[in-house]
């Protein structure tokens, strides 16, 4: 019950955060220069009467505070609004683009975790040795380099110069092979991986570098604890000390970083999808901003904000499974 109360408490705390996100996004989007109706009718013969009709249809002729209240009223009822430029519900547009973004973000996280944790453990075990110095340099470069620049460099080297990997688009594993022009499931999965490698590395490098630095620091601190020294004094093998004594206690900050970096990964996906021409939510968000599609901008922002809040709550709850000392208000 303590865990349930804590979860409900954190979700209630998230409500003002989401309201703040909605207010800031709505005001900034509507104060941006330009007219969404005129952008939609660009290149067409349109008189003022047609423009006013379209504005009335989408409620753009109403005051800003009225439009915000109408949007939030619909949002509470599960309505994310209607896209002006695409003349379709925002929910349908986002559902079409969710798959590519999830595939990209989850694969980038998998790449980051599978590379950062082993490298961080090795760097801590071989502290101040050449392996440690190299890992720290790699982490510093990864943290300092924007994901879109990494993506551009990967395209130039592996797609343009070497020609070994594709530079644009994704092959979706949930589609039948025939839809992508492949003769078998094996060929289909191979092409899925080939198209995913470059954007996965571009998006996951920052996460990998961050996790590796934290993992190294935490492992060094864990290896200096008294219980580790006692285990060494009793002759416990170093491999056992690393795996059973030092490693688990060092993972609590890693869980925190993974949860909090969700927003960074989603933000990076916006640029990476643009660089690699991936039809995901990030690219849809860029198109919505360019077209001043207010409803679509709000819908994407609110969904991403909600995902971040849920990620933070799940991260907090995961503490109980890693550190038994975390009780979430339960009393003995």
PDB file of N, CA and C in Angstrom, residues 108-153:
ATOM      1  N   UNK A 108      18.233   2.662 -29.389  1.00  0.00           N
ATOM      2  CA  UNK A 108      19.319   3.527 -28.925  1.00  0.00           C
ATOM      3  C   UNK A 108      19.620   3.283 -27.446  1.00  0.00           C
ATOM      4  N   UNK A 109      18.559   3.117 -26.637  1.00  0.00           N
ATOM      5  CA  UNK A 109      18.760   2.804 -25.221  1.00  0.00           C
ATOM      6  C   UNK A 109      19.431   1.448 -25.048  1.00  0.00           C
ATOM      7  N   UNK A 110      19.018   0.457 -25.838  1.00  0.00           N
ATOM      8  CA  UNK A 110      19.636  -0.865 -25.757  1.00  0.00           C
ATOM      9  C   UNK A 110      21.113  -0.796 -26.103  1.00  0.00           C
ATOM     10  N   UNK A 111      21.434  -0.051 -27.156  1.00  0.00           N
ATOM     11  CA  UNK A 111      22.835   0.145 -27.529  1.00  0.00           C
ATOM     12  C   UNK A 111      23.611   0.835 -26.412  1.00  0.00           C
ATOM     13  N   UNK A 112      23.006   1.860 -25.811  1.00  0.00           N
ATOM     14  CA  UNK A 112      23.693   2.605 -24.756  1.00  0.00           C
ATOM     15  C   UNK A 112      23.949   1.734 -23.530  1.00  0.00           C
ATOM     16  N   UNK A 113      22.947   0.967 -23.097  1.00  0.00           N
ATOM     17  CA  UNK A 113      23.097   0.151 -21.889  1.00  0.00           C
ATOM     18  C   UNK A 113      24.090  -0.979 -22.101  1.00  0.00           C
ATOM     19  N   UNK A 114      23.998  -1.658 -23.245  1.00  0.00           N
ATOM     20  CA  UNK A 114      24.862  -2.815 -23.501  1.00  0.00           C
ATOM     21  C   UNK A 114      26.319  -2.423 -23.699  1.00  0.00           C
ATOM     22  N   UNK A 115      26.567  -1.177 -24.078  1.00  0.00           N
ATOM     23  CA  UNK A 115      27.956  -0.734 -24.235  1.00  0.00           C
ATOM     24  C   UNK A 115      28.468   0.031 -23.025  1.00  0.00           C
ATOM     25  N   UNK A 116      27.622   0.856 -22.413  1.00  0.00           N
ATOM     26  CA  UNK A 116      28.091   1.739 -21.337  1.00  0.00           C
ATOM     27  C   UNK A 116      28.410   0.974 -20.060  1.00  0.00           C
ATOM     28  N   UNK A 117      27.542   0.056 -19.658  1.00  0.00           N
ATOM     29  CA  UNK A 117      27.749  -0.631 -18.385  1.00  0.00           C
ATOM     30  C   UNK A 117      29.006  -1.495 -18.395  1.00  0.00           C
ATOM     31  N   UNK A 118      29.232  -2.353 -19.407  1.00  0.00           N
ATOM     32  CA  UNK A 118      30.502  -3.107 -19.421  1.00  0.00           C
ATOM     33  C   UNK A 118      31.734  -2.210 -19.480  1.00  0.00           C
ATOM     34  N   UNK A 119      31.662  -1.148 -20.317  1.00  0.00           N
ATOM     35  CA  UNK A 119      32.817  -0.249 -20.418  1.00  0.00           C
ATOM     36  C   UNK A 119      33.051   0.497 -19.108  1.00  0.00           C
ATOM     37  N   UNK A 120      31.990   0.885 -18.425  1.00  0.00           N
ATOM     38  CA  UNK A 120      32.143   1.559 -17.141  1.00  0.00           C
ATOM     39  C   UNK A 120      32.741   0.659 -16.083  1.00  0.00           C
ATOM     40  N   UNK A 121      32.314  -0.613 -16.062  1.00  0.00           N
ATOM     41  CA  UNK A 121      32.872  -1.569 -15.102  1.00  0.00           C
ATOM     42  C   UNK A 121      34.344  -1.824 -15.387  1.00  0.00           C
ATOM     43  N   UNK A 122      34.698  -2.009 -16.653  1.00  0.00           N
ATOM     44  CA  UNK A 122      36.100  -2.254 -17.022  1.00  0.00           C
ATOM     45  C   UNK A 122      36.962  -1.055 -16.677  1.00  0.00           C
ATOM     46  N   UNK A 123      36.445   0.167 -16.962  1.00  0.00           N
ATOM     47  CA  UNK A 123      37.216   1.381 -16.651  1.00  0.00           C
ATOM     48  C   UNK A 123      37.443   1.512 -15.149  1.00  0.00           C
ATOM     49  N   UNK A 124      36.436   1.158 -14.337  1.00  0.00           N
ATOM     50  CA  UNK A 124      36.597   1.242 -12.884  1.00  0.00           C
ATOM     51  C   UNK A 124      37.581   0.191 -12.374  1.00  0.00           C
ATOM     52  N   UNK A 125      37.488  -0.996 -12.941  1.00  0.00           N
ATOM     53  CA  UNK A 125      38.389  -2.067 -12.515  1.00  0.00           C
ATOM     54  C   UNK A 125      39.828  -1.745 -12.878  1.00  0.00           C
ATOM     55  N   UNK A 126      40.035  -1.094 -14.002  1.00  0.00           N
ATOM     56  CA  UNK A 126      41.389  -0.746 -14.466  1.00  0.00           C
ATOM     57  C   UNK A 126      41.601   0.763 -14.369  1.00  0.00           C
ATOM     58  N   UNK A 127      41.303   1.291 -13.222  1.00  0.00           N
ATOM     59  CA  UNK A 127      41.382   2.734 -13.000  1.00  0.00           C
ATOM     60  C   UNK A 127      42.791   3.248 -13.239  1.00  0.00           C
ATOM     61  N   UNK A 128      42.865   4.402 -13.959  1.00  0.00           N
ATOM     62  CA  UNK A 128      44.118   5.085 -14.277  1.00  0.00           C
ATOM     63  C   UNK A 128      45.035   4.273 -15.175  1.00  0.00           C
ATOM     64  N   UNK A 129      44.500   3.265 -15.826  1.00  0.00           N
ATOM     65  CA  UNK A 129      45.238   2.520 -16.831  1.00  0.00           C
ATOM     66  C   UNK A 129      44.827   3.027 -18.216  1.00  0.00           C
ATOM     67  N   UNK A 130      45.560   2.631 -19.280  1.00  0.00           N
ATOM     68  CA  UNK A 130      45.198   3.114 -20.626  1.00  0.00           C
ATOM     69  C   UNK A 130      43.746   2.858 -21.003  1.00  0.00           C
ATOM     70  N   UNK A 131      43.198   1.695 -20.608  1.00  0.00           N
ATOM     71  CA  UNK A 131      41.793   1.401 -20.909  1.00  0.00           C
ATOM     72  C   UNK A 131      40.871   2.434 -20.280  1.00  0.00           C
ATOM     73  N   UNK A 132      41.175   2.841 -19.065  1.00  0.00           N
ATOM     74  CA  UNK A 132      40.361   3.843 -18.365  1.00  0.00           C
ATOM     75  C   UNK A 132      40.472   5.193 -19.064  1.00  0.00           C
ATOM     76  N   UNK A 133      41.679   5.574 -19.463  1.00  0.00           N
ATOM     77  CA  UNK A 133      41.867   6.861 -20.143  1.00  0.00           C
ATOM     78  C   UNK A 133      41.109   6.902 -21.463  1.00  0.00           C
ATOM     79  N   UNK A 134      41.163   5.812 -22.220  1.00  0.00           N
ATOM     80  CA  UNK A 134      40.462   5.768 -23.503  1.00  0.00           C
ATOM     81  C   UNK A 134      38.949   5.873 -23.303  1.00  0.00           C
ATOM     82  N   UNK A 135      38.426   5.165 -22.308  1.00  0.00           N
ATOM     83  CA  UNK A 135      36.985   5.206 -22.057  1.00  0.00           C
ATOM     84  C   UNK A 135      36.538   6.604 -21.641  1.00  0.00           C
ATOM     85  N   UNK A 136      37.345   7.287 -20.862  1.00  0.00           N
ATOM     86  CA  UNK A 136      36.976   8.644 -20.449  1.00  0.00           C
ATOM     87  C   UNK A 136      36.998   9.611 -21.623  1.00  0.00           C
ATOM     88  N   UNK A 137      37.957   9.438 -22.534  1.00  0.00           N
ATOM     89  CA  UNK A 137      38.000  10.288 -23.726  1.00  0.00           C
ATOM     90  C   UNK A 137      36.782  10.050 -24.601  1.00  0.00           C
ATOM     91  N   UNK A 138      36.434   8.769 -24.776  1.00  0.00           N
ATOM     92  CA  UNK A 138      35.257   8.427 -25.576  1.00  0.00           C
ATOM     93  C   UNK A 138      33.998   9.023 -24.944  1.00  0.00           C
ATOM     94  N   UNK A 139      33.885   8.930 -23.619  1.00  0.00           N
ATOM     95  CA  UNK A 139      32.713   9.475 -22.927  1.00  0.00           C
ATOM     96  C   UNK A 139      32.644  10.991 -23.072  1.00  0.00           C
ATOM     97  N   UNK A 140      33.777  11.659 -22.970  1.00  0.00           N
ATOM     98  CA  UNK A 140      33.803  13.114 -23.101  1.00  0.00           C
ATOM     99  C   UNK A 140      33.377  13.544 -24.506  1.00  0.00           C
ATOM    100  N   UNK A 141      33.856  12.831 -25.509  1.00  0.00           N
ATOM    101  CA  UNK A 141      33.460  13.154 -26.890  1.00  0.00           C
ATOM    102  C   UNK A 141      31.969  12.899 -27.087  1.00  0.00           C
ATOM    103  N   UNK A 142      31.476  11.792 -26.541  1.00  0.00           N
ATOM    104  CA  UNK A 142      30.066  11.464 -26.693  1.00  0.00           C
ATOM    105  C   UNK A 142      29.146  12.467 -26.034  1.00  0.00           C
ATOM    106  N   UNK A 143      29.526  12.964 -24.870  1.00  0.00           N
ATOM    107  CA  UNK A 143      28.712  13.945 -24.158  1.00  0.00           C
ATOM    108  C   UNK A 143      28.741  15.303 -24.855  1.00  0.00           C
ATOM    109  N   UNK A 144      29.860  15.632 -25.490  1.00  0.00           N
ATOM    110  CA  UNK A 144      30.057  16.971 -26.053  1.00  0.00           C
ATOM    111  C   UNK A 144      29.559  17.108 -27.481  1.00  0.00           C
ATOM    112  N   UNK A 145      29.248  16.017 -28.156  1.00  0.00           N
ATOM    113  CA  UNK A 145      28.924  16.060 -29.584  1.00  0.00           C
ATOM    114  C   UNK A 145      27.421  15.934 -29.800  1.00  0.00           C
ATOM    115  N   UNK A 146      26.812  16.852 -30.541  1.00  0.00           N
ATOM    116  CA  UNK A 146      25.356  16.758 -30.806  1.00  0.00           C
ATOM    117  C   UNK A 146      25.018  15.513 -31.621  1.00  0.00           C
ATOM    118  N   UNK A 147      23.847  14.963 -31.364  1.00  0.00           N
ATOM    119  CA  UNK A 147      23.440  13.734 -32.041  1.00  0.00           C
ATOM    120  C   UNK A 147      23.275  13.932 -33.541  1.00  0.00           C
ATOM    121  N   UNK A 148      22.788  15.095 -33.967  1.00  0.00           N
ATOM    122  CA  UNK A 148      22.598  15.301 -35.402  1.00  0.00           C
ATOM    123  C   UNK A 148      23.933  15.373 -36.129  1.00  0.00           C
ATOM    124  N   UNK A 149      24.966  15.934 -35.474  1.00  0.00           N
ATOM    125  CA  UNK A 149      26.294  15.996 -36.104  1.00  0.00           C
ATOM    126  C   UNK A 149      26.890  14.601 -36.210  1.00  0.00           C
ATOM    127  N   UNK A 150      26.707  13.787 -35.172  1.00  0.00           N
ATOM    128  CA  UNK A 150      27.162  12.398 -35.240  1.00  0.00           C
ATOM    129  C   UNK A 150      26.461  11.680 -36.385  1.00  0.00           C
ATOM    130  N   UNK A 151      25.151  11.910 -36.530  1.00  0.00           N
ATOM    131  CA  UNK A 151      24.410  11.289 -37.615  1.00  0.00           C
ATOM    132  C   UNK A 151      24.930  11.695 -38.982  1.00  0.00           C
ATOM    133  N   UNK A 152      25.226  12.977 -39.167  1.00  0.00           N
ATOM    134  CA  UNK A 152      25.753  13.457 -40.452  1.00  0.00           C
ATOM    135  C   UNK A 152      27.105  12.819 -40.746  1.00  0.00           C
ATOM    136  N   UNK A 153      27.981  12.752 -39.746  1.00  0.00           N
ATOM    137  CA  UNK A 153      29.302  12.137 -39.945  1.00  0.00           C
ATOM    138  C   UNK A 153      29.176  10.654 -40.266  1.00  0.00           C
TER     139      UNK A 153
END
